[in-house]
Coordinates of C-alpha atoms in Angstrom, one line a residue:
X1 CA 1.4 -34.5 105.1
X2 CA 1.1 -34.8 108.6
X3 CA -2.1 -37.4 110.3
X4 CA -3.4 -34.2 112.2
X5 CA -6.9 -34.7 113.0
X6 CA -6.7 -37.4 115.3
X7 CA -9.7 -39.3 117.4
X8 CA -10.1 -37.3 120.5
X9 CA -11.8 -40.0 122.3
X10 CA -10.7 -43.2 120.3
X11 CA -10.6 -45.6 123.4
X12 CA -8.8 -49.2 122.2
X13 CA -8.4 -52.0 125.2
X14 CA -8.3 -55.5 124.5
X15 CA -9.0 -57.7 127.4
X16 CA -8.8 -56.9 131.4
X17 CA -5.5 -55.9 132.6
X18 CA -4.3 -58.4 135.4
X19 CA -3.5 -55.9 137.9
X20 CA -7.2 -54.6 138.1
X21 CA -8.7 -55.6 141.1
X22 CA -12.3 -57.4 141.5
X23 CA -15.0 -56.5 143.8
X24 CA -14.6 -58.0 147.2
X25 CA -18.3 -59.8 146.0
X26 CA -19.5 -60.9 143.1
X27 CA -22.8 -61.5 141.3
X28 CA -23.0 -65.9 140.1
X29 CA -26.1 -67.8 138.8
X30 CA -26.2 -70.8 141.4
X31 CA -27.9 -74.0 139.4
X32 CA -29.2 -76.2 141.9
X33 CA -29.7 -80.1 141.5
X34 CA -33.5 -80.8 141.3
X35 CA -34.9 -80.7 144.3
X36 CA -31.9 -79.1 146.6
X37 CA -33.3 -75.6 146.0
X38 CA -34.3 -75.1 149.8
X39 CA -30.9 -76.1 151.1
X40 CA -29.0 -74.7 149.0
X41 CA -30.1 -71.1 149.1
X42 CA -30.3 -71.8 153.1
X43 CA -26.4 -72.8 152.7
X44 CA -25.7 -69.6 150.3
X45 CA -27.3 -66.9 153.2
X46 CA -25.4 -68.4 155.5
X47 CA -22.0 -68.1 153.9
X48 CA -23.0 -64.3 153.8
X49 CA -24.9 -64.7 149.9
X50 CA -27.2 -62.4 149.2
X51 CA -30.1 -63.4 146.8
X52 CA -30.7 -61.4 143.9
X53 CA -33.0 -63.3 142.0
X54 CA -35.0 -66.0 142.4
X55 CA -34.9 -68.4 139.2
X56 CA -37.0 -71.1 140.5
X57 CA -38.5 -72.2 137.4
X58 CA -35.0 -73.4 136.9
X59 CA -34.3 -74.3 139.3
X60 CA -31.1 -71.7 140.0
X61 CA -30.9 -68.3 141.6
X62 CA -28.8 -65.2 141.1
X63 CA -26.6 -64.8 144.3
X64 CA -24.1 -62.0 145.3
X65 CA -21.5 -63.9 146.9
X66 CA -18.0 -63.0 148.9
X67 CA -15.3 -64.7 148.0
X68 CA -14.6 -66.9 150.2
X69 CA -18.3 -68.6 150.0
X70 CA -17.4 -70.1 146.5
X71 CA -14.9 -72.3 148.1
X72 CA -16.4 -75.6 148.3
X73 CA -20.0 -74.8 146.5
X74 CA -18.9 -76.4 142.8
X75 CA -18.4 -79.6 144.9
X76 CA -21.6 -79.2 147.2
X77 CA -24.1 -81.8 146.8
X78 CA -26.9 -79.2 146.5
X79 CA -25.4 -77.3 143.5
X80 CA -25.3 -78.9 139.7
X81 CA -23.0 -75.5 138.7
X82 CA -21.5 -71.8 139.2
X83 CA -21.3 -69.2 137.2
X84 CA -20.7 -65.7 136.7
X85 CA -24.0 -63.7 136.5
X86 CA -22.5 -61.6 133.2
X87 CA -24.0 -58.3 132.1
X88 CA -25.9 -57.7 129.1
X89 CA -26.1 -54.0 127.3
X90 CA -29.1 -52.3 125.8
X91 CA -28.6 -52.8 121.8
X92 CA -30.9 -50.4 121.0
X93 CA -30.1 -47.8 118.1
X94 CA -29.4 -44.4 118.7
X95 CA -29.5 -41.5 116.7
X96 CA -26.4 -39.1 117.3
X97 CA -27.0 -35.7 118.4
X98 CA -25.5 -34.4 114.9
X99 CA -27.9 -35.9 112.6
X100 CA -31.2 -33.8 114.0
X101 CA -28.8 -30.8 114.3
X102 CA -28.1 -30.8 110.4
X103 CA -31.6 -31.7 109.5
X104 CA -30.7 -34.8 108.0
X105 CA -33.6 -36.7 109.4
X106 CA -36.1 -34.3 107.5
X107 CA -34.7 -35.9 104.2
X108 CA -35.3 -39.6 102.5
X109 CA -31.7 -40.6 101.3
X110 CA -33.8 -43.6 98.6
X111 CA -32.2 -41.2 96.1
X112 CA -28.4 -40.9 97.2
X113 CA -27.6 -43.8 94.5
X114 CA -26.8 -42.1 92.4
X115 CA -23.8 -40.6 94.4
X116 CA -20.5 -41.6 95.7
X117 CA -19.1 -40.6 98.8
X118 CA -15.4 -41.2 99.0
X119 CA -13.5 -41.3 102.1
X120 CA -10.0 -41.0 102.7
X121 CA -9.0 -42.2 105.9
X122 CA -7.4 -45.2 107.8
X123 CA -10.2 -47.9 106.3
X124 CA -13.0 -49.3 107.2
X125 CA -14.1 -52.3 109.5
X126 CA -16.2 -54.2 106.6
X127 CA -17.3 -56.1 109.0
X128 CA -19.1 -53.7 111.6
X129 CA -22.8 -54.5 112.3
X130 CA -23.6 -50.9 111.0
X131 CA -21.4 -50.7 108.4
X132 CA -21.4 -53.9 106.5
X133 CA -24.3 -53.8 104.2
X134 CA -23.6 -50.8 102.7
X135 CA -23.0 -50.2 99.5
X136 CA -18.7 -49.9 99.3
X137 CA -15.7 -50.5 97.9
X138 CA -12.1 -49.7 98.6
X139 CA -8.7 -48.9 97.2
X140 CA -5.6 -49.9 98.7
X141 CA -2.8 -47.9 98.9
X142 CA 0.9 -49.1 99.0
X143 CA 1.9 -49.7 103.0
X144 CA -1.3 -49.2 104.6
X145 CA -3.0 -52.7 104.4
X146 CA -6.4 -53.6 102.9
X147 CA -8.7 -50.9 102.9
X148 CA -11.8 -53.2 104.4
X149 CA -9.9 -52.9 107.8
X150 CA -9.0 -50.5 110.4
X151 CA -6.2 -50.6 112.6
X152 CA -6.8 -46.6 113.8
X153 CA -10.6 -46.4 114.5
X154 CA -10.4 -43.1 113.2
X155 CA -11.9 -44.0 109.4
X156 CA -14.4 -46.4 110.7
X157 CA -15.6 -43.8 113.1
X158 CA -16.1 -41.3 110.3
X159 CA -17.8 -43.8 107.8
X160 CA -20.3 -44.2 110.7
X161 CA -21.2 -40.6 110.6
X162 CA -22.0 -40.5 106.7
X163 CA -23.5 -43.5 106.2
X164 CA -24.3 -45.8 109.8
X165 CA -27.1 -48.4 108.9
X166 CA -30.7 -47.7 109.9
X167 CA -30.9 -51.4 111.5
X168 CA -32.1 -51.3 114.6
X169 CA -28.4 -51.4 116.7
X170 CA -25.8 -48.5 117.3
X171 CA -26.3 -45.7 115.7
X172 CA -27.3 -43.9 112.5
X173 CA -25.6 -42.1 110.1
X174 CA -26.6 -38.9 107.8
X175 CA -27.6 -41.3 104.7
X176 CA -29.0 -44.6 107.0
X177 CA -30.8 -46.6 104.2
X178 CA -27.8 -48.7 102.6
X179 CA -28.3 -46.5 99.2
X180 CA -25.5 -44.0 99.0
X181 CA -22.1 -45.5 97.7
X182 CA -18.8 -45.1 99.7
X183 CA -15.4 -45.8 98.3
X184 CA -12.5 -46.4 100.4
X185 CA -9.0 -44.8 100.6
X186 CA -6.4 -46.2 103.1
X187 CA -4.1 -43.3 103.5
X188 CA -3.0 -44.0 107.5
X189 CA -1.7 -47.1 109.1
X190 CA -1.6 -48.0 112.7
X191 CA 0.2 -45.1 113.3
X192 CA -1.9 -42.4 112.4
X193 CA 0.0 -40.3 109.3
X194 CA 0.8 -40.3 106.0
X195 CA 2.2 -38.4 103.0
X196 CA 1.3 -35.5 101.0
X197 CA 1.6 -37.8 97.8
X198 CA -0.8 -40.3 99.2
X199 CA -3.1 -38.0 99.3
X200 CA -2.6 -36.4 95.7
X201 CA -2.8 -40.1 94.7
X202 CA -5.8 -40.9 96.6
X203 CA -8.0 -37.7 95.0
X204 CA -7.0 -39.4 91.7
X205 CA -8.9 -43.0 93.0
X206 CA -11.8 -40.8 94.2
X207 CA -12.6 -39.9 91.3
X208 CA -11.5 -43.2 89.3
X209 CA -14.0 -44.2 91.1
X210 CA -16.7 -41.9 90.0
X211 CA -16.8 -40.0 93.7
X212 CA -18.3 -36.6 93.5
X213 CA -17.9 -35.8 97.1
X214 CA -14.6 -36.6 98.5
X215 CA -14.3 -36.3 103.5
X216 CA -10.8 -35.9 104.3
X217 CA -11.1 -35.8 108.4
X218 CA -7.2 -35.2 108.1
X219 CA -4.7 -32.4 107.6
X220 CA -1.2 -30.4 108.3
X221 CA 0.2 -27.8 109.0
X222 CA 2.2 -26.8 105.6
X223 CA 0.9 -26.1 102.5
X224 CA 1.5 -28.3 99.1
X225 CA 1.6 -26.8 95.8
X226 CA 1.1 -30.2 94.1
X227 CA -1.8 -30.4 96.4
X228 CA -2.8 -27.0 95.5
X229 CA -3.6 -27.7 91.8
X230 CA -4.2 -31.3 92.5
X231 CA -7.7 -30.5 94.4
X232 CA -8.4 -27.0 91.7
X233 CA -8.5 -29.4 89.1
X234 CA -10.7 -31.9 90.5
X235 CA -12.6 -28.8 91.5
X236 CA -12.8 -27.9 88.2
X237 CA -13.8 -31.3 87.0
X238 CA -17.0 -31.4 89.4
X239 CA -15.9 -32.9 92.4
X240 CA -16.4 -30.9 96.0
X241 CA -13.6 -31.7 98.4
X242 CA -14.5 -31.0 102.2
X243 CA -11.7 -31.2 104.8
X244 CA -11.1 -30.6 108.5
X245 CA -10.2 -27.4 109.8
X246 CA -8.0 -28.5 112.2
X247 CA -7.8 -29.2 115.9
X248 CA -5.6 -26.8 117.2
X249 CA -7.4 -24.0 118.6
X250 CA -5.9 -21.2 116.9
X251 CA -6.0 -19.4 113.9
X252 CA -3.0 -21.0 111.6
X253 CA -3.8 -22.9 108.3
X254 CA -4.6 -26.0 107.8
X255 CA -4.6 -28.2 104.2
X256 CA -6.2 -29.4 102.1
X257 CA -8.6 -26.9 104.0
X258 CA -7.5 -24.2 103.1
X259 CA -6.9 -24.8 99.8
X260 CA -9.6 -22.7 97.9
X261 CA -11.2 -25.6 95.9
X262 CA -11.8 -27.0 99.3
X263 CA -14.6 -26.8 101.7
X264 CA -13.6 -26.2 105.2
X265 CA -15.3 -27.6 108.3
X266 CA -15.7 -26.1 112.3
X267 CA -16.6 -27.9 115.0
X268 CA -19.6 -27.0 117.1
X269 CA -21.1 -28.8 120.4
X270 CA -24.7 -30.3 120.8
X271 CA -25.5 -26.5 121.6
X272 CA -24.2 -25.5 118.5
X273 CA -21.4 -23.5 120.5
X274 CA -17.9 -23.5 118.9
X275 CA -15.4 -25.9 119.9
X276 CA -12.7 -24.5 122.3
X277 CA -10.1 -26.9 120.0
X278 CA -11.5 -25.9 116.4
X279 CA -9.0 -23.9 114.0
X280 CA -10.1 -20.4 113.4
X281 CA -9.4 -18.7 109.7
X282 CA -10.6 -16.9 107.3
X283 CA -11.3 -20.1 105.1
X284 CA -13.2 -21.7 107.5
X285 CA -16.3 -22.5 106.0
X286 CA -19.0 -24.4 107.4
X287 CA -19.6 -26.1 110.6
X288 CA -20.7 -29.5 112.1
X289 CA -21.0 -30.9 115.3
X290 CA -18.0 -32.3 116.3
X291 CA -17.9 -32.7 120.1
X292 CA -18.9 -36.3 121.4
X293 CA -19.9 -37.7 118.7
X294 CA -20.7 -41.2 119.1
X295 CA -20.1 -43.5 115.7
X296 CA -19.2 -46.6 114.7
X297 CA -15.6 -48.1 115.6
X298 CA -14.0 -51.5 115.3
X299 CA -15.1 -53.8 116.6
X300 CA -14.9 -54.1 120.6
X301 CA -12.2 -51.5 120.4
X302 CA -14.6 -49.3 122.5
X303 CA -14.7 -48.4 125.7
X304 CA -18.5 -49.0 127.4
X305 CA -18.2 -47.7 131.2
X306 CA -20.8 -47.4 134.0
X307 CA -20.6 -46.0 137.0
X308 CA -22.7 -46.3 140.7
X309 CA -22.5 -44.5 143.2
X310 CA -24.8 -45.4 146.7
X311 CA -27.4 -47.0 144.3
X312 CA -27.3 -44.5 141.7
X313 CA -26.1 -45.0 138.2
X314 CA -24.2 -42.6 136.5
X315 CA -23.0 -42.0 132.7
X316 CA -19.6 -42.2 132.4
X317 CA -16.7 -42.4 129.3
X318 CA -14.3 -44.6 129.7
X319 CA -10.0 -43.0 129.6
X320 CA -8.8 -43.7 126.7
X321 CA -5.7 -46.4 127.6
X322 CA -7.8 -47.3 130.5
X323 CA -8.1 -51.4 131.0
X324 CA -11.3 -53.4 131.6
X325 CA -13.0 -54.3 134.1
X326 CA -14.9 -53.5 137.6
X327 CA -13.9 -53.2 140.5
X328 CA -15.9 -51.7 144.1
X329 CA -15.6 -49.9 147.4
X330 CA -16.2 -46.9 149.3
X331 CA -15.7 -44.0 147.4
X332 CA -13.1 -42.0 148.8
X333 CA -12.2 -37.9 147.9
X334 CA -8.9 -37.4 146.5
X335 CA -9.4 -34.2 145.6
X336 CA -7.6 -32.9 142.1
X337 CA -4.9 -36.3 142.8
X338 CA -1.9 -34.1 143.1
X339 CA -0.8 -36.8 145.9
X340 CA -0.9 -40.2 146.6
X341 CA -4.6 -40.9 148.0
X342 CA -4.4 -43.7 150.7
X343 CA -7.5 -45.1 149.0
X344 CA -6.3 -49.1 149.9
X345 CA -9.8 -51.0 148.3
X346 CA -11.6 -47.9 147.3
X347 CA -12.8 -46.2 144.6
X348 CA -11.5 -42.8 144.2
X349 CA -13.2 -39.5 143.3
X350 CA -10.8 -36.9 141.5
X351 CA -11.3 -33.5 140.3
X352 CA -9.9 -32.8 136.8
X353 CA -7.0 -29.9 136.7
X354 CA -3.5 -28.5 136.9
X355 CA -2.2 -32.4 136.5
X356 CA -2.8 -35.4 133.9
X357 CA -5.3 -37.5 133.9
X358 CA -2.6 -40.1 133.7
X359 CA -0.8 -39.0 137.1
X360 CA -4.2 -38.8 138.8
X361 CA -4.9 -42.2 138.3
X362 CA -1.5 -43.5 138.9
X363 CA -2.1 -41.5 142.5
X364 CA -5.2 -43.4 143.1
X365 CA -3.5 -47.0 142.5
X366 CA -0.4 -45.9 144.3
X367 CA -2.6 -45.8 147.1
X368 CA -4.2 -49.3 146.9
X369 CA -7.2 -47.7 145.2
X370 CA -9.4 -50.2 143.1
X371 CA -10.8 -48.1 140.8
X372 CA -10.5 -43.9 139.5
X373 CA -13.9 -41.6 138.8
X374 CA -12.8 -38.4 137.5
X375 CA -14.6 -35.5 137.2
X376 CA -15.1 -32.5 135.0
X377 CA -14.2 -28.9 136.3
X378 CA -16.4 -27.6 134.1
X379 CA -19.7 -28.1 132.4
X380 CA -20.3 -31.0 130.3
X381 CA -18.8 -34.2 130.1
X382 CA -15.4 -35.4 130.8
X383 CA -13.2 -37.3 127.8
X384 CA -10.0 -38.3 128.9
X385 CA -7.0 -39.9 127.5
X386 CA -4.4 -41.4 129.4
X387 CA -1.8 -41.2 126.7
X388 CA 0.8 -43.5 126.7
X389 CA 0.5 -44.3 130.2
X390 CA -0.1 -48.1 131.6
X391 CA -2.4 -47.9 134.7
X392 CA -3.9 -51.2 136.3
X393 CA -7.2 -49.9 137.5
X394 CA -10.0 -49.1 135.4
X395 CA -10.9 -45.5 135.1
X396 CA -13.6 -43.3 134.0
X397 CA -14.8 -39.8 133.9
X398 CA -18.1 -38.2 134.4
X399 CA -19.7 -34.4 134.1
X400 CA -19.2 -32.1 136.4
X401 CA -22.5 -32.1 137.6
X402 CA -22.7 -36.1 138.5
X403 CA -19.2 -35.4 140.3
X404 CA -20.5 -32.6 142.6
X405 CA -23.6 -35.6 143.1
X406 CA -21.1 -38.3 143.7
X407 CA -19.1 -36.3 146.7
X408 CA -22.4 -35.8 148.6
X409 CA -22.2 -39.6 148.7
X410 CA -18.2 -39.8 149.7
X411 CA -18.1 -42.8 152.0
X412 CA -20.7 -45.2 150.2
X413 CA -20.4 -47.5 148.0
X414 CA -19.1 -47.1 144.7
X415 CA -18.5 -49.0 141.2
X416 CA -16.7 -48.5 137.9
X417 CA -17.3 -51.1 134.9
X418 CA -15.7 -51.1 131.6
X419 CA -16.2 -53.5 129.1
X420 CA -15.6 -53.4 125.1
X421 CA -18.1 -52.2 122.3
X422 CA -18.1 -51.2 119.1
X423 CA -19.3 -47.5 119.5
X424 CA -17.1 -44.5 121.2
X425 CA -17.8 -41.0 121.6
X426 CA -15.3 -38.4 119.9
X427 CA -14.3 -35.0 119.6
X428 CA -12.8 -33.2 116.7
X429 CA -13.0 -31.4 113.4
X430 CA -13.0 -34.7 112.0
X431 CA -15.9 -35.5 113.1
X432 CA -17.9 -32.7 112.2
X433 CA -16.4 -33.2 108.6
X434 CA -18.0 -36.5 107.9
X435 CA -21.7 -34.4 108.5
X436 CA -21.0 -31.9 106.3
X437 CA -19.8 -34.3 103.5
X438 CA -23.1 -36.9 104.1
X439 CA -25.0 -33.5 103.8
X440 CA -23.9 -32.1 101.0
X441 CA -23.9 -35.6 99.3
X442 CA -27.4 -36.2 100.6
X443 CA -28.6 -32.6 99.0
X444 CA -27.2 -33.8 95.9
X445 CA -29.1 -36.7 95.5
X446 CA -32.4 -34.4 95.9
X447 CA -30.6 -32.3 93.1
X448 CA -28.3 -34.0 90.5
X449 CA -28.6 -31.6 88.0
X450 CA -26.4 -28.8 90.1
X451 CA -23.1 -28.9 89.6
X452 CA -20.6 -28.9 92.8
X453 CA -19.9 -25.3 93.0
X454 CA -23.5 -24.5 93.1
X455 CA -24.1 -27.3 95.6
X456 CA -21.2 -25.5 98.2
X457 CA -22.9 -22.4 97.6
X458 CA -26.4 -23.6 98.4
X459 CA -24.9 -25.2 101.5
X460 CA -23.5 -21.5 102.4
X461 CA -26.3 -19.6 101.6
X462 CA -29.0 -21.7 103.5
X463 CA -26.6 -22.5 106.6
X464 CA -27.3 -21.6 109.8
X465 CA -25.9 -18.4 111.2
X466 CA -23.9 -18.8 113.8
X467 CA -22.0 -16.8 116.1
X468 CA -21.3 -12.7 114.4
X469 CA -23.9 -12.2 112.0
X470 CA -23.0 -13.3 108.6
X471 CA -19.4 -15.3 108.2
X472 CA -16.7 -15.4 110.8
X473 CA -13.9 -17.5 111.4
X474 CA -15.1 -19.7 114.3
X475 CA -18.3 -20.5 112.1
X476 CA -17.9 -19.7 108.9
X477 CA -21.4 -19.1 107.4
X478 CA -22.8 -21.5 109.9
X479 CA -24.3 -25.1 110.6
X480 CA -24.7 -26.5 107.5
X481 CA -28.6 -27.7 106.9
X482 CA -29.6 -30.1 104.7
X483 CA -33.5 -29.7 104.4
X484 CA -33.0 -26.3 103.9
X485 CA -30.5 -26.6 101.2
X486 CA -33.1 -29.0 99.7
X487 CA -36.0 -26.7 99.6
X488 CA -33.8 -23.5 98.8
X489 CA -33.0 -25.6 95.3
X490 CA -36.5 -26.4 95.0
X491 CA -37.9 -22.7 95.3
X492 CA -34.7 -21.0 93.9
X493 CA -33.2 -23.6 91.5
X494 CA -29.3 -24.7 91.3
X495 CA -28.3 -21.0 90.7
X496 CA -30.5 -18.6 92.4
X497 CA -31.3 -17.2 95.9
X498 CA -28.4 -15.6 96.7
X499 CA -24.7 -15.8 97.3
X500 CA -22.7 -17.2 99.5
X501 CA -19.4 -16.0 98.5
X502 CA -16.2 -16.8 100.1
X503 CA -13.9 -20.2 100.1
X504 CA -13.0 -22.9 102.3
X505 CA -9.9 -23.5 104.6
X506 CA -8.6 -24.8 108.1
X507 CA -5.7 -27.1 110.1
X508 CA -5.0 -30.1 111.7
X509 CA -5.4 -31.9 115.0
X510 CA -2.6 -33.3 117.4
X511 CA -4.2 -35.1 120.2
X512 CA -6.5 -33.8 122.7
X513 CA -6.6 -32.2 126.1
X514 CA -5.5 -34.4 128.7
X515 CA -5.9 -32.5 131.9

């Protein structure tokens, strides 16, 4: 079995690459001796500082300085200390576009207890801030290192999705209250694969360990008869199995998907459009938003970028492989970066097409450019990887929208920051998986007394039609909807109301577009 679905934005950089180039100026917190205040600001301006903020009460200010006006200040009568003015992000919580969308908000998960959610993945970071007082355990499997870590981001990602804490930082997940149970499978190392076997095996600790609803964000391209009668027998023993459809963008199979005794899952956008990268059978099943999803990753394996452009502030993603740090100067057009931009200490501005990401970044810091803003030729967005490609420069990428705002602006100042987090946005079946399984696990809980097969057909029956009326392959019967399946058991009981016929399927995932 082939690691398929893989993170389409998974963004991993430890530490600021040496090569990327700081701002000509800075921003310090000057301490002055008690006292010295007056003269020392007096001696800052006049070396070309720039007061930001007055800290008089403490006697220190915030100073934008060159670099050549530090020389000599650590030693300067007037001044106790330097030091860097550092940047502090907003640690509010957010709630993910995806949770609203599959009306898992509408729903208390105090009853989801009394269910087990087991995940099969590359682990899970026990320690996350959103993660780590839930209610988990783990199972290791042979190679793949303890299950409570997470050397792929991919796992961690997912777990945030089903289950993210309801604690005031990051996100939130389907079930945020610390009440449903997760068990852990470590399936994929570093590397990102693993075997058919493994996976047989790992159904079997599922349900060891009393799972009833098993996420496997993973997948291949050929089919297993072990497999096969592996999943129709846990099936048949109660469990419900939901899988990726795959990330390839066409209409092969995918397994487990496609596996009948499976449920398989779509990927939709925050408009609930389909997903230009989302497998398209006749098994797919259900859908859930999948497209820039933000979740939990390990931690400070993120990429958090800004960008500014003439004094506005911009949202921007940081390229995956990109390095750390900020860097600022004009902001130059480069066009789609098919050449070498003479950008010598400037930021460049780059419109995505016909070449890598990769190569258009390389273009920009072949030139002497500081920094790369890259922008999306069409709407929405712009998630970039740079592969396996070292660049020295950090680089980011922005909608198309904010790109068409930036080159009014081509000639003023510009800046690119990217520090590390412990949240990231991605794209992929995967991720709409992991809503569909906290769904169908958080209906459950409402509902104990259905079985699984009447659980998948509630979640057919009351989904959301999507797409050709009635179920197509893009959609299958539609956005899965929780509060709905909820008050469809209520009125109709486990049995009734309908039938939503039909089985699951999909594919696999192998990287993402990088132009």
């Amino acid at each position: 079995m082939q690691f398929g679905i893989k993170p389409l934005t998974l963004a991993v950089t430890l530490g600021v690459c040496c090569g990327a180039q700081a701002a000509d100026t800075e921003r310090y917190i000057v301490k002055f001796k008690e006292g010295k205040g007056p003269q020392a600001k007096a001696l800052l301006k006049s070396k070309g500082g720039k007061m930001e903020l007055d800290l008089s009460r403490h006697d220190a200010a915030a100073f934008t300085l060159p670099a050549q006006a530090l020389k000599g200040l650590a030693n300067n009568p007037n001044v106790e200390y330097i030091e860097r003015d550092v940047k502090r992000y907003p640690l509010a919580q957010t709630v993910p576009y995806g949770i609203p969308m599959v009306q898992a908000d509408q729903l208390s998960d105090a009853a989801t207890s009394n269910m087990t959610v087991c995940i099969i993945d590359s682990g899970y970071e026990l320690a996350h801030e959103d993660l780590s007082g839930n209610q988990v355990s783990g199972t290791n499997d042979p190679g793949t290192g303890n299950w409570y870590t997470d050397e792929n981001s991919h796992g961690t990602h997912v777990a945030g999705t089903i289950a993210a804490l309801n604690n005031d930082v990051g996100v939130v997940g389907v079930n945020p209250n610390g009440n449903l149970n997760l068990h852990i499978i470590k399936v994929f190392n570093a590397d990102g694969w693993g075997y058919s076997s493994s996976l047989v095996a790992a159904l079997d600790a599922c349900e060891q360990a009393g799972s009833k609803v098993i996420n496997m964000s993973l997948g291949g391209s050929v089919k297993s008869r072990t497999e096969d009668r592996a999943f129709a027998a846990a099936d048949g023993r109660g469990v419900l199995s939901i899988a990726a459809a795959g990330n390839d963008g066409n209409t092969r199979h995918s397994y487990p998907a496609s596996y009948s005794s499976v449920v398989s899952v779509a990927a939709i956008d925050s408009n609930k459009q389909h997903a230009s990268f989302s497998q398209r059978t006749s098994q797919v099943e259900l859908a859930g938003p999948g497209v820039g999803v933000l979740s939990s990753v390990p931690t400070g394996t993120a990429l958090v970028a800004s960008a500014n452009v003439a004094g506005t502030g911009y949202e921007a993603i940081g390229m995956e492989g990109s390095p750390t740090g900020s860097a600022s100067g004009a902001l130059m057009d480069c066009g789609t970066g098919e050449a070498q931009c003479n950008a010598a200490g400037q930021v460049c501005l780059i419109q995505r097409g016909n070449i890598s990401f990769s190569d258009k970044v390389l273009a920009c810091e072949n030139g002497g450019g500081v920094a790369a803003i890259i922008y999306n030729n069409e709407p929405g967005a712009l998630n970039g990887t740079l592969g396996e490609v070292a660049t020295s420069i950090p680089s980011v990428g922005v909608s198309d929208t904010d790109g068409a705002a930036m080159l009014a602006n081509v000639g003023g100042n510009a800046s690119v920051d990217i520090g590390a987090g412990n949240y990231a946005y991605f794209d992929g079946t995967s991720m709409a998986t992991p809503h569909v399984a906290g769904v169908a696990a958080l209906v459950w809980s409402h509902h104990p007394q259905c079985s699984n097969s009447e659980i998948r057909n509630i979640l057919r029956v009351t989904a959301e039609d999507l797409g050709d009326a009635g179920r197509d392959d893009l959609y299958g019967y539609g956005l899965v909807q929780a509060k709905s399946a909820v008050d469809h058991i209520t009125a109709n009981g486990c049995a009734g109301g309908g039938d939503g016929g039909g089985d699951g399927g999909g594919k696999p995932c192998k990287g993402r577009n990088c132009r």
